[in-house]
mmCIF file of C-alpha atoms in Angstrom:
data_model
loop_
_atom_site.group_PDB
_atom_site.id
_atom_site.type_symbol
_atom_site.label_atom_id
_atom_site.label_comp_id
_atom_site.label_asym_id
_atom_site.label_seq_id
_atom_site.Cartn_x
_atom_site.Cartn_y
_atom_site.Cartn_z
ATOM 1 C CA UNK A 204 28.368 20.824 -6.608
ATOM 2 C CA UNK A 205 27.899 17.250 -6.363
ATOM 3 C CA UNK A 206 25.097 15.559 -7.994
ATOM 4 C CA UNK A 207 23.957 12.077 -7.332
ATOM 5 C CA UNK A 208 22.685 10.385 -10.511
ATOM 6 C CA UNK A 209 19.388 8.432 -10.350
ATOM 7 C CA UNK A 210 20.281 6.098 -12.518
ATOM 8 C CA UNK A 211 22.507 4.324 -9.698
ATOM 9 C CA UNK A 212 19.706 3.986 -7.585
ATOM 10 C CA UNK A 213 17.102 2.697 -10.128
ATOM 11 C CA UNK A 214 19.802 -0.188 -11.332
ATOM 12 C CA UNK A 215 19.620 -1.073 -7.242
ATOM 13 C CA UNK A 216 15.315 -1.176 -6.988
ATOM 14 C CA UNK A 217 16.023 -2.662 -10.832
ATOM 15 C CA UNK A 218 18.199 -5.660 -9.643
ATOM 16 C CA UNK A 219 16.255 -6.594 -6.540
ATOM 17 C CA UNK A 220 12.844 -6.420 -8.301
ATOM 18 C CA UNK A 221 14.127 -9.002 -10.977
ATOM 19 C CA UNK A 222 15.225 -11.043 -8.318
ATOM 20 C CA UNK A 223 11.808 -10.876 -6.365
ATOM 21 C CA UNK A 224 9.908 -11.396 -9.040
ATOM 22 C CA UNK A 225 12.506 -14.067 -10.006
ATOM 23 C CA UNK A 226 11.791 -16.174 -6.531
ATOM 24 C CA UNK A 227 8.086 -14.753 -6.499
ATOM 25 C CA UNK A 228 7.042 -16.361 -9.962
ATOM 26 C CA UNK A 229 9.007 -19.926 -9.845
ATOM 27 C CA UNK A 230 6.874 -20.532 -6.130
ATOM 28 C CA UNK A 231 3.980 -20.086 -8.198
ATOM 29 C CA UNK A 232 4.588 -22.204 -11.021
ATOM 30 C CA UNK A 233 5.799 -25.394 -8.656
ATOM 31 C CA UNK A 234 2.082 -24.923 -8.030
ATOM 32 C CA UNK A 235 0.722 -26.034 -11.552
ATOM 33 C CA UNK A 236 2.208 -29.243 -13.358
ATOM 34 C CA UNK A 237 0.314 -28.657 -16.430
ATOM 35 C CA UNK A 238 3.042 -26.679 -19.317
ATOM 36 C CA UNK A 239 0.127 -24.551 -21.098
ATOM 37 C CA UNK A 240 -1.301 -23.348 -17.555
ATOM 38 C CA UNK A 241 2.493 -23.004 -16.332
ATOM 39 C CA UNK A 242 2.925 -20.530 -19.221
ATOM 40 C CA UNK A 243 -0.536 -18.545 -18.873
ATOM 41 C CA UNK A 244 0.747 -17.839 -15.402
ATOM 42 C CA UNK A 245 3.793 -16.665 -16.448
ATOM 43 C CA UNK A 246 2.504 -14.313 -19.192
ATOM 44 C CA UNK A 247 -0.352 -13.319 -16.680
ATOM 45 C CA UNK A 248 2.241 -12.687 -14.247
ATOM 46 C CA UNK A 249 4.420 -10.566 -16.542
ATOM 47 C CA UNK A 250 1.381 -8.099 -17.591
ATOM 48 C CA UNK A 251 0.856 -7.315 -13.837
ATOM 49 C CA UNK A 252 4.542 -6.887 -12.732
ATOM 50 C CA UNK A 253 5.966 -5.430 -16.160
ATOM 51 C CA UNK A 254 3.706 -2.208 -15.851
ATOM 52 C CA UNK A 255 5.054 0.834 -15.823
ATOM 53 C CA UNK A 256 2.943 2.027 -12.414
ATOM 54 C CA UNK A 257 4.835 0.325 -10.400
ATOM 55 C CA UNK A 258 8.454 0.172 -11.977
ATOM 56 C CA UNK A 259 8.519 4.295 -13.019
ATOM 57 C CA UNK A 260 8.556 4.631 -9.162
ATOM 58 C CA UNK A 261 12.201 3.084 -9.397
ATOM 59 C CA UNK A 262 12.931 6.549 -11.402
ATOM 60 C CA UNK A 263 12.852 8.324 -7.987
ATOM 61 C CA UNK A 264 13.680 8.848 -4.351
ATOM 62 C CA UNK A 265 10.008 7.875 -3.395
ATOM 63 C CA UNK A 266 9.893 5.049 -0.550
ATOM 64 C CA UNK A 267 6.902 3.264 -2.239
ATOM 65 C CA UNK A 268 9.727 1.258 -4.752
ATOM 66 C CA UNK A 269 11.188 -0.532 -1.578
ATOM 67 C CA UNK A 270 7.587 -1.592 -0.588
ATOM 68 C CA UNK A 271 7.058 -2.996 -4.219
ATOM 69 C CA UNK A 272 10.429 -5.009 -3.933
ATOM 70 C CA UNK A 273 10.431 -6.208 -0.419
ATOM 71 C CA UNK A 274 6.584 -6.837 -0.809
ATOM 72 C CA UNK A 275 7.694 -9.291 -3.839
ATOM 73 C CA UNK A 276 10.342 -10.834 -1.255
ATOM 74 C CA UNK A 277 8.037 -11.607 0.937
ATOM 75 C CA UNK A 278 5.193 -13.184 -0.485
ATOM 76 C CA UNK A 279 8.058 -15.353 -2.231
ATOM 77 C CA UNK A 280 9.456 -16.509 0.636
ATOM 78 C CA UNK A 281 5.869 -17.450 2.384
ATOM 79 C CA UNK A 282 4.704 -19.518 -0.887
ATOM 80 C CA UNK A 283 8.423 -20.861 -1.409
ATOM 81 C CA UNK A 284 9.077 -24.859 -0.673
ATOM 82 C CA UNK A 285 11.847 -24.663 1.822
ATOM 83 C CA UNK A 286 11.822 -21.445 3.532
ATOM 84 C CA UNK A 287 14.465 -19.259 5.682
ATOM 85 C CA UNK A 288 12.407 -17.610 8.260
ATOM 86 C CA UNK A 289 15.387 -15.173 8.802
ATOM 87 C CA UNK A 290 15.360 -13.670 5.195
ATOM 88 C CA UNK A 291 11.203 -13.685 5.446
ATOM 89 C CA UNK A 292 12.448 -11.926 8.805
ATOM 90 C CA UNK A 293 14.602 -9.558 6.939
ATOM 91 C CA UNK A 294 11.958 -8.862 4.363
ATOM 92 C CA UNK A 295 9.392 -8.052 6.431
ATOM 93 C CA UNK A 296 12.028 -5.743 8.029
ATOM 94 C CA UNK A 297 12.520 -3.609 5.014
ATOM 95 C CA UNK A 298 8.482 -3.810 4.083
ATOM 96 C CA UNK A 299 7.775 -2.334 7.662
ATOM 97 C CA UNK A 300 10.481 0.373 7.528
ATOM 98 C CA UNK A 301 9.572 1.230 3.676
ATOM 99 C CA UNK A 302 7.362 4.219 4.865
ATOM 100 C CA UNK A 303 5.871 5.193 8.220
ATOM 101 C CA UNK A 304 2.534 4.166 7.309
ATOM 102 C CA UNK A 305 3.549 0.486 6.774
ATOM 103 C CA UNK A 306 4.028 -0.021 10.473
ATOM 104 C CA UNK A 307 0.643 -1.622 10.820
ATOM 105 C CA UNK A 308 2.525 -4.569 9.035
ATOM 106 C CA UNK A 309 4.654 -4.561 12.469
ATOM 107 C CA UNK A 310 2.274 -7.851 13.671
ATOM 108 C CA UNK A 311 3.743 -10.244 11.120
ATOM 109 C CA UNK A 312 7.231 -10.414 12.045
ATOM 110 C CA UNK A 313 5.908 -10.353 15.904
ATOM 111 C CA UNK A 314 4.118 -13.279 14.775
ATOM 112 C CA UNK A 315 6.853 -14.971 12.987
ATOM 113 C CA UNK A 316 8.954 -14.447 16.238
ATOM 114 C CA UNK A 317 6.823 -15.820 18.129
ATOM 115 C CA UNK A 318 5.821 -18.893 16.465
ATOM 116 C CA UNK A 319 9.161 -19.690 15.038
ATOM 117 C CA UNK A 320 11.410 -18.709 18.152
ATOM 118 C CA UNK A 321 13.344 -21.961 18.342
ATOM 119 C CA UNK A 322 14.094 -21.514 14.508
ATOM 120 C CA UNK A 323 15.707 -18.364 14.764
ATOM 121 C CA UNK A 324 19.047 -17.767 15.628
ATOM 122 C CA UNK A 325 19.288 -14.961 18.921
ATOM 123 C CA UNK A 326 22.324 -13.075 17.658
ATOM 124 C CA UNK A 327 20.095 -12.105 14.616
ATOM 125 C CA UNK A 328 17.701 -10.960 16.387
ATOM 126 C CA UNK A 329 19.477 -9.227 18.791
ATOM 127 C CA UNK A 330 20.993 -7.457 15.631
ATOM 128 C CA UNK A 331 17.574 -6.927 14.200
ATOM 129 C CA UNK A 332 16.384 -5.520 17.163
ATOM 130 C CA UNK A 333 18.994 -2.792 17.382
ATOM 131 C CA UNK A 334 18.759 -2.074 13.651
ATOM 132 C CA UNK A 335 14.872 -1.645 13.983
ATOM 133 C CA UNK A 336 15.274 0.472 16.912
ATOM 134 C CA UNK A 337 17.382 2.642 15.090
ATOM 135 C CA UNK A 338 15.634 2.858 11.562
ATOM 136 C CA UNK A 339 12.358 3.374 13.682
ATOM 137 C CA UNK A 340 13.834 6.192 15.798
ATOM 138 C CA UNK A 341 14.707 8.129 12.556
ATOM 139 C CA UNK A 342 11.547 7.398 10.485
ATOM 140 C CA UNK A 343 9.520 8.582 13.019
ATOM 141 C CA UNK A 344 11.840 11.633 13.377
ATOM 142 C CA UNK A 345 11.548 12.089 9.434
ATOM 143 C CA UNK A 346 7.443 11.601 10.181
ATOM 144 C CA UNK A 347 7.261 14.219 12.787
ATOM 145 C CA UNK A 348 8.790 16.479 10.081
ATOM 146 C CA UNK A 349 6.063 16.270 7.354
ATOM 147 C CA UNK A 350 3.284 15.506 10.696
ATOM 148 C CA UNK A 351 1.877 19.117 9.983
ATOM 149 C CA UNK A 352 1.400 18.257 6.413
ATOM 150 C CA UNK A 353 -0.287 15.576 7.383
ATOM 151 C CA UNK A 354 -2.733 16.635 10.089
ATOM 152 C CA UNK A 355 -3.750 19.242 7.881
ATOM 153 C CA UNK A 356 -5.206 17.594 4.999
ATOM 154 C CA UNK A 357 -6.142 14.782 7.012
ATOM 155 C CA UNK A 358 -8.195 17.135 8.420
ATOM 156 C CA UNK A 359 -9.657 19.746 5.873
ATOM 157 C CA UNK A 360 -9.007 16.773 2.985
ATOM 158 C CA UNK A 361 -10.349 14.078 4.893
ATOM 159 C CA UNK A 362 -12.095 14.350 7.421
ATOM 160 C CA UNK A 363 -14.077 17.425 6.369
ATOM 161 C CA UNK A 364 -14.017 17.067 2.906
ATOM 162 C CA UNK A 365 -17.184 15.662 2.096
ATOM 163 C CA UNK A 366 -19.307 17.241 4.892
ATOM 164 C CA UNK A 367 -21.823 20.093 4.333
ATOM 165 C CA UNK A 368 -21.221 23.105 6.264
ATOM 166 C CA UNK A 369 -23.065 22.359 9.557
ATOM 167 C CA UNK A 370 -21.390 18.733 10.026
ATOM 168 C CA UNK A 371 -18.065 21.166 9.505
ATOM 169 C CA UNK A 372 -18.709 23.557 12.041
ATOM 170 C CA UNK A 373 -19.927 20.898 14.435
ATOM 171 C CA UNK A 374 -16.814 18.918 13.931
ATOM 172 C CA UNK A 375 -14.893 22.264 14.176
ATOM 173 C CA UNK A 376 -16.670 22.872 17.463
ATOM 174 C CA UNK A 377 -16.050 19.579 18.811
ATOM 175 C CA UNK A 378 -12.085 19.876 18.346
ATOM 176 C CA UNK A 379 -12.232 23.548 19.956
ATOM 177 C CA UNK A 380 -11.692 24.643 16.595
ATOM 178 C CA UNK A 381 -14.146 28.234 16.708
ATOM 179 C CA UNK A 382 -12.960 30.620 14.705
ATOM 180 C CA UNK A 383 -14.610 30.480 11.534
ATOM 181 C CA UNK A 384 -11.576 31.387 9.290
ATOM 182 C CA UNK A 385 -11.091 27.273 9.690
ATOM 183 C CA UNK A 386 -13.840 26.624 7.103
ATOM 184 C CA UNK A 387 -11.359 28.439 4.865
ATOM 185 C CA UNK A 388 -9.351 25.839 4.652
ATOM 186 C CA UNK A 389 -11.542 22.794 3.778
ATOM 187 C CA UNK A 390 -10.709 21.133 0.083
ATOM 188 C CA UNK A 391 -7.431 23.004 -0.142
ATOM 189 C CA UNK A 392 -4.187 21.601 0.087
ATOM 190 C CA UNK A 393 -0.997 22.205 3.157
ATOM 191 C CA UNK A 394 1.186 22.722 0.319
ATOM 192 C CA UNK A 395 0.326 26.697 -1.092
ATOM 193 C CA UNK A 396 2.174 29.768 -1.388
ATOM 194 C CA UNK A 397 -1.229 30.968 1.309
ATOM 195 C CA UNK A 398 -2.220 28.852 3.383
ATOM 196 C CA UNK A 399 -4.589 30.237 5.647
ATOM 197 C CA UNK A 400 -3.680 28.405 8.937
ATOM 198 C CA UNK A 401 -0.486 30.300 9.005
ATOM 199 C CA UNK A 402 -2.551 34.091 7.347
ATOM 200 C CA UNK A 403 -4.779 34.171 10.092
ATOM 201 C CA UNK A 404 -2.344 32.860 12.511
ATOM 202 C CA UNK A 405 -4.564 29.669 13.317
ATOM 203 C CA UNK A 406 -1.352 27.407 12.954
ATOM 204 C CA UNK A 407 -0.716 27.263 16.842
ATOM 205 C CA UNK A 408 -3.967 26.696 18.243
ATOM 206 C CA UNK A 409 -4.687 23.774 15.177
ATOM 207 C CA UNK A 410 -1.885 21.816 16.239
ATOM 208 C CA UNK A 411 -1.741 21.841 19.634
ATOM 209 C CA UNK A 412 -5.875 20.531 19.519
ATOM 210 C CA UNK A 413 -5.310 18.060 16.456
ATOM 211 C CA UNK A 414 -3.362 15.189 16.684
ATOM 212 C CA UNK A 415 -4.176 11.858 14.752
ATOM 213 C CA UNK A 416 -5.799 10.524 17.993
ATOM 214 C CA UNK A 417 -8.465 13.698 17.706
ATOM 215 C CA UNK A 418 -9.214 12.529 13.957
ATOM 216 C CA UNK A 419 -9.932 9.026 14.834
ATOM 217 C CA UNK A 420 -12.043 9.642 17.840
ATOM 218 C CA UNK A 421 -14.045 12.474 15.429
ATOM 219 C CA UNK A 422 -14.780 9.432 13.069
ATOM 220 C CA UNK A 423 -15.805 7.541 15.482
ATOM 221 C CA UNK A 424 -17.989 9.791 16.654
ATOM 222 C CA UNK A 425 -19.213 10.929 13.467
ATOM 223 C CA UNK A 426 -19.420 7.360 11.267
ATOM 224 C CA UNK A 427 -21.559 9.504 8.358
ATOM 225 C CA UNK A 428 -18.314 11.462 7.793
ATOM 226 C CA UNK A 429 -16.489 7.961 7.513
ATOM 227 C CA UNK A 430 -18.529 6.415 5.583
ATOM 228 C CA UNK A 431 -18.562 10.210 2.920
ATOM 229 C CA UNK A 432 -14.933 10.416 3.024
ATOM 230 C CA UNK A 433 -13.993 6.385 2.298
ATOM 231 C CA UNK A 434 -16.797 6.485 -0.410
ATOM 232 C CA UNK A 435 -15.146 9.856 -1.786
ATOM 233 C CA UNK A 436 -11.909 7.714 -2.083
ATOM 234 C CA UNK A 437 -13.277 5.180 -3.821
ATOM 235 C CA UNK A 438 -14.731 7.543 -6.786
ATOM 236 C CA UNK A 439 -11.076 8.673 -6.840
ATOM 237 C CA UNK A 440 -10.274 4.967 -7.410
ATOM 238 C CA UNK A 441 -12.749 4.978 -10.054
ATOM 239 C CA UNK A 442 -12.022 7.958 -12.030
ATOM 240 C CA UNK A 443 -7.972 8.186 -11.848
ATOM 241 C CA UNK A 444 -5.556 6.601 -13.575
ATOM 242 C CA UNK A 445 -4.089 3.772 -11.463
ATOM 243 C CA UNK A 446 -0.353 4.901 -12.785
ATOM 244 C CA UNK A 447 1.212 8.207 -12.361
ATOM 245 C CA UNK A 448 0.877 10.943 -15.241
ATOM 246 C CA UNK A 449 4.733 11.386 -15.320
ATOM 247 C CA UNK A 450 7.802 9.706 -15.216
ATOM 248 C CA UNK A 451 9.532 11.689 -12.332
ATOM 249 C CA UNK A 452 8.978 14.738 -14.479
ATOM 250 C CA UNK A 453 7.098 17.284 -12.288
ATOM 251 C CA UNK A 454 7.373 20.214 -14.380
ATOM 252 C CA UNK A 455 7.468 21.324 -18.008
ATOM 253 C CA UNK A 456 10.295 23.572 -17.380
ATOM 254 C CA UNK A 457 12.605 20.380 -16.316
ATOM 255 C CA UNK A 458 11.703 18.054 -18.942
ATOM 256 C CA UNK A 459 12.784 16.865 -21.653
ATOM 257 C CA UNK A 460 12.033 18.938 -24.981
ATOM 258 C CA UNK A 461 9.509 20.617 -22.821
ATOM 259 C CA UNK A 462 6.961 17.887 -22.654
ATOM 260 C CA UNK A 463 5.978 15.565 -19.931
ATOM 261 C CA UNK A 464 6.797 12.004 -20.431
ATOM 262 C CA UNK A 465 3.903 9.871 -19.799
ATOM 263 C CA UNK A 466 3.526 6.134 -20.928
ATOM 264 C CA UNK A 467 -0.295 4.477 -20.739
ATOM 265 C CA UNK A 468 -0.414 1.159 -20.218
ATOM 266 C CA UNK A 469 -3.053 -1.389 -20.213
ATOM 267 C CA UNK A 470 -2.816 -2.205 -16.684
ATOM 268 C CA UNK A 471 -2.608 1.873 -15.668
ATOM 269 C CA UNK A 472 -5.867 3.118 -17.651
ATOM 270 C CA UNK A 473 -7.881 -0.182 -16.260
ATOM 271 C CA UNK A 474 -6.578 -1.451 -12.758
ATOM 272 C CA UNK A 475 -8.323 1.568 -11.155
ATOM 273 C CA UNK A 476 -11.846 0.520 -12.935
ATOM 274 C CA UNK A 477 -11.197 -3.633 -11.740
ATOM 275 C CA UNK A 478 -10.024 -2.992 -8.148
ATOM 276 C CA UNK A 479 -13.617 -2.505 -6.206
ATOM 277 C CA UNK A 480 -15.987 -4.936 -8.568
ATOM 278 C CA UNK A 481 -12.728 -7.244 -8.458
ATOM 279 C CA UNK A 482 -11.824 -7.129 -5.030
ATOM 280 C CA UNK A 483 -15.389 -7.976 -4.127
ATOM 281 C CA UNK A 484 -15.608 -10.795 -6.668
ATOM 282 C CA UNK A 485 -12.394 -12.745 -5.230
ATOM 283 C CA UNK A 486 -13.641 -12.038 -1.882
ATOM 284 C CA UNK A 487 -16.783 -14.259 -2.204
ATOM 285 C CA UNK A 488 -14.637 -16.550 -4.146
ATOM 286 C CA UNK A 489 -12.651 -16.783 -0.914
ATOM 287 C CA UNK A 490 -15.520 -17.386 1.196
ATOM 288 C CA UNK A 491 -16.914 -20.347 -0.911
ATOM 289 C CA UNK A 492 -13.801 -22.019 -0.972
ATOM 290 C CA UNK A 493 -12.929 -21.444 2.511
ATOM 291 C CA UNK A 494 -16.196 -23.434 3.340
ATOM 292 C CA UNK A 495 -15.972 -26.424 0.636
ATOM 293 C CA UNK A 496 -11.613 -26.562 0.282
ATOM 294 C CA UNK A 497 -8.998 -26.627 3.057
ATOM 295 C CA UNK A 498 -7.195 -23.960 2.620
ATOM 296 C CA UNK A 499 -3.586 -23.896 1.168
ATOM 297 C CA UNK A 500 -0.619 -21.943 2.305
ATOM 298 C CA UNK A 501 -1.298 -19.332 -1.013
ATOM 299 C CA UNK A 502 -4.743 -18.855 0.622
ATOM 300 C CA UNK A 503 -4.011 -17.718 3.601
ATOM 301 C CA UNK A 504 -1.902 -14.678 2.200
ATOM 302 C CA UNK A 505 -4.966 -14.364 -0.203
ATOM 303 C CA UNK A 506 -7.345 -13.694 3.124
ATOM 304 C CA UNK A 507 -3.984 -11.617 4.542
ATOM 305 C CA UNK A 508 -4.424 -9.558 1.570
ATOM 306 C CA UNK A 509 -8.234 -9.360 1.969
ATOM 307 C CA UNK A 510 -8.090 -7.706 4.971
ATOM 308 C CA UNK A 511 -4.863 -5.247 4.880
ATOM 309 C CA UNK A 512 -5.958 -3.909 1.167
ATOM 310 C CA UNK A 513 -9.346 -1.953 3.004
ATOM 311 C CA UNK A 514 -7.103 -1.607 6.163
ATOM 312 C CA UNK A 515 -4.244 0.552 4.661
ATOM 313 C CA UNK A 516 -6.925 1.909 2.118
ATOM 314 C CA UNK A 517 -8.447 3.373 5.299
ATOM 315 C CA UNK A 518 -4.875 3.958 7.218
ATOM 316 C CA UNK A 519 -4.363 6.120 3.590
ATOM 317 C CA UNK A 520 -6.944 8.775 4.155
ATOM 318 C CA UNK A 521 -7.318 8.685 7.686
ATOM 319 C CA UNK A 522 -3.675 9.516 8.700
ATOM 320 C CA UNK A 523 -3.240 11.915 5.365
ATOM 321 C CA UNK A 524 -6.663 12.902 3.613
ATOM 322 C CA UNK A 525 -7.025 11.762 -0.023
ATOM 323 C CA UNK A 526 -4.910 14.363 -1.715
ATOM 324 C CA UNK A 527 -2.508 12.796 -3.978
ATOM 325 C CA UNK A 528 -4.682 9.782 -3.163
ATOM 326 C CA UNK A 529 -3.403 7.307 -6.031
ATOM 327 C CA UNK A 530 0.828 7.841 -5.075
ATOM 328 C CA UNK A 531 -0.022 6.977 -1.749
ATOM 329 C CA UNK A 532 -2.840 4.007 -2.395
ATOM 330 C CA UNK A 533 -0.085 2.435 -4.181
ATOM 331 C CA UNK A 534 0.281 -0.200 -2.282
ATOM 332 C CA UNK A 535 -3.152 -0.575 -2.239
ATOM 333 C CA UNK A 536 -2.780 -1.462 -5.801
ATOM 334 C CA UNK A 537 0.200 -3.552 -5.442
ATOM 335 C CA UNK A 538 -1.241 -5.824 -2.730
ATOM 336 C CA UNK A 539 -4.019 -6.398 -5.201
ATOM 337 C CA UNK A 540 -2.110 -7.288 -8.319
ATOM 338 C CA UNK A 541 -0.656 -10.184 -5.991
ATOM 339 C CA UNK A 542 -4.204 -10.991 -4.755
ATOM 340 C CA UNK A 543 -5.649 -11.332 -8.497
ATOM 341 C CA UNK A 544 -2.184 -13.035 -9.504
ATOM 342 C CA UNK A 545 -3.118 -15.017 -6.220
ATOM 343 C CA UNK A 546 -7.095 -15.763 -7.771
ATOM 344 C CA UNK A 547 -5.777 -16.776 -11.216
ATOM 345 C CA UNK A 548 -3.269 -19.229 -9.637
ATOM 346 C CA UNK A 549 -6.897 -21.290 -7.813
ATOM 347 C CA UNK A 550 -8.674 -20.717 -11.210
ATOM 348 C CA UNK A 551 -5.947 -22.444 -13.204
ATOM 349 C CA UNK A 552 -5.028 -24.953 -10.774
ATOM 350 C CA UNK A 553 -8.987 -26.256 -11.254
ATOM 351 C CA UNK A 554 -8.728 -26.041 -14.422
ATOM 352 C CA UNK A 555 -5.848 -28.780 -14.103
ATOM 353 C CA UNK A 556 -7.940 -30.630 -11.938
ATOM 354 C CA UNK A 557 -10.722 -30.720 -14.472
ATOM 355 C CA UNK A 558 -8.504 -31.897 -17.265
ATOM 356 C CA UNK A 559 -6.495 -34.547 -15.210
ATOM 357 C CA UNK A 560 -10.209 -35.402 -14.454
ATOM 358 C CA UNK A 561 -10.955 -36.173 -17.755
ATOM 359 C CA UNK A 562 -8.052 -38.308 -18.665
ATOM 360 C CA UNK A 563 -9.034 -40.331 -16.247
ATOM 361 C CA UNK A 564 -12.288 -41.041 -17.903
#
């Protein structure tokens, strides 16, 4: 039997995170002249990108690592002095393609394209094209494959999950969902030894009614269940660890000395407390300067970042329910390291301005 050792894999995400960090960091620091502000960056920069939530992810065939790396890539390439618009091409490429879900990020490179046309050279793209036709084909086929999955605790984890019992049965109603055995279902989990869709032989009937268009449109017409289910996440935020509580260890059985390796780190235990009050903060710090400063190349990915972090929150439990919430918000957390990395870069920069003020004087 042939076994394929991680370890080949992880010296792969490994290498290419070094080298996104690598290009990531030294466009930052072209932005400050000052040495001691240089180096506060730097170490600031090393406590968010060093941690252990987003690197033990490299320990495992999970698709979120190649979002991490190619997520570093890009905002590199954006901030970087002379740029290539066919690697930031390429990157976005790979960030798209990372997972499914990441296809909202689809209107960047359309952007890119279309803006930078006469940059771009045709036999790439032609190759691009064909590649992204054929990545998309089979990561939509892979989709369709876990879809169920997904309906169901969009469903029963999502949109349900925080409703009383009439709002359930309405909802129910309203998707031609009647038999009561549904309610059955609501807070558990598509992944059980039981699960009742398939007992009471409900499994047909659910997914020929529910498709992700029917659990949009029941948002939309029920904005209360929205507005239960997105606050439900956020308490999740709040009370869970920002990290995952194993290394690629899922079981006692298959680890070593039969204990689960876990390793807390600062930014693990406390991201998950920083990331509302913080994200709100740095928001209204955006909106003053966007009314007193022109805005620099670094803000606009800032304000990018502003409005994707909510928007693939949302995408998050929407499309899959919030079970398992924090592996799958992970980008959520990852686009916000960048975006506070992002806020101390403007705070430090004034602080340069102050002090070349005062030598002046």
């Amino acid at each position: 039997e042939n076994v394929f050792s991680i370890y080949f894999l992880s010296s792969l995400y490994v290498i290419f995170y070094l080298g996104g960090y690598h290009l990531f960091i030294k466009s930052l620091l072209d932005k400050v002249n000052f040495r001691p502000l240089k180096v506060a960056l730097l170490v600031i920069s090393l406590a968010l990108f060093s941690d252990v939530m987003f690197i033990s992810y490299f320990n495992s065939f999970y698709q979120e690592s190649i979002f991490i790396i190619s997520g570093l890539f890009v905002v590199a390439l954006i901030l970087a002095k002379e740029r290539s618009y066919h690697w930031l091409l390429l990157a976005f490429f790979f960030l798209i393609f990372s997972k499914a879900q990441n296809l909202i990020f689809i209107v960047f490179p359309v952007f890119l394209i279309s803006t930078k046309w006469r940059f771009l050279n045709k036999y790439f793209l032609f190759s691009g094209f064909l590649i992204t036709a054929f990545v998309l084909f089979f990561q939509l086929k892979k989709q369709a494959e876990t879809n169920e999955a997904n309906l169901y605790e969009a469903v029963f984890l999502g949109l349900l999950y925080q409703a009383d019992e009439t709002e359930q049965k309405t909802v129910l109603y309203e998707m031609g969902l009647n038999n009561p055995h549904y309610l059955d279902n609501v807070g558990r989990g598509y992944w059980r030894d039981q699960n009742e869709l398939y007992d009471y032989k409900l499994n047909k009937e659910f997914y020929q009614k529910v498709k992700n268009s029917t659990i949009i449109k029941m948002y939309i017409y029920n904005p209360h269940l929205f507005v239960k289910t997105a606050w439900a996440g956020l308490r999740i935020f709040n009370d869970q660890s920002a990290q995952p509580e194993h290394l690629g260890n899922l079981s006692l059985e298959n680890s070593v000395n039969g204990s689960k390796t876990i390793v807390k780190t600062f930014l693990g235990r406390y991201l998950n407390k920083l990331i509302l009050p913080g994200f709100v903060g740095i928001c209204l710090f955006y909106i003053w300067r966007s009314i007193y400063f022109q805005l620099k190349r670094e803000d606009w990915i800032a304000w990018i970042l502003l409005v994707f972090i909510p928007f693939v929150f949302i995408a998050n439990f929407v499309a899959g329910g919030i079970n398992d919430f924090i592996k799958h918000n992970l980008s959520v957390y990852f686009m916000f390291s960048i975006l506070l990395l992002l806020f101390c870069l403007k705070l430090l920069q004034s602080i340069e301005v102050h002090f070349n003020r005062l030598k002046l004087k």
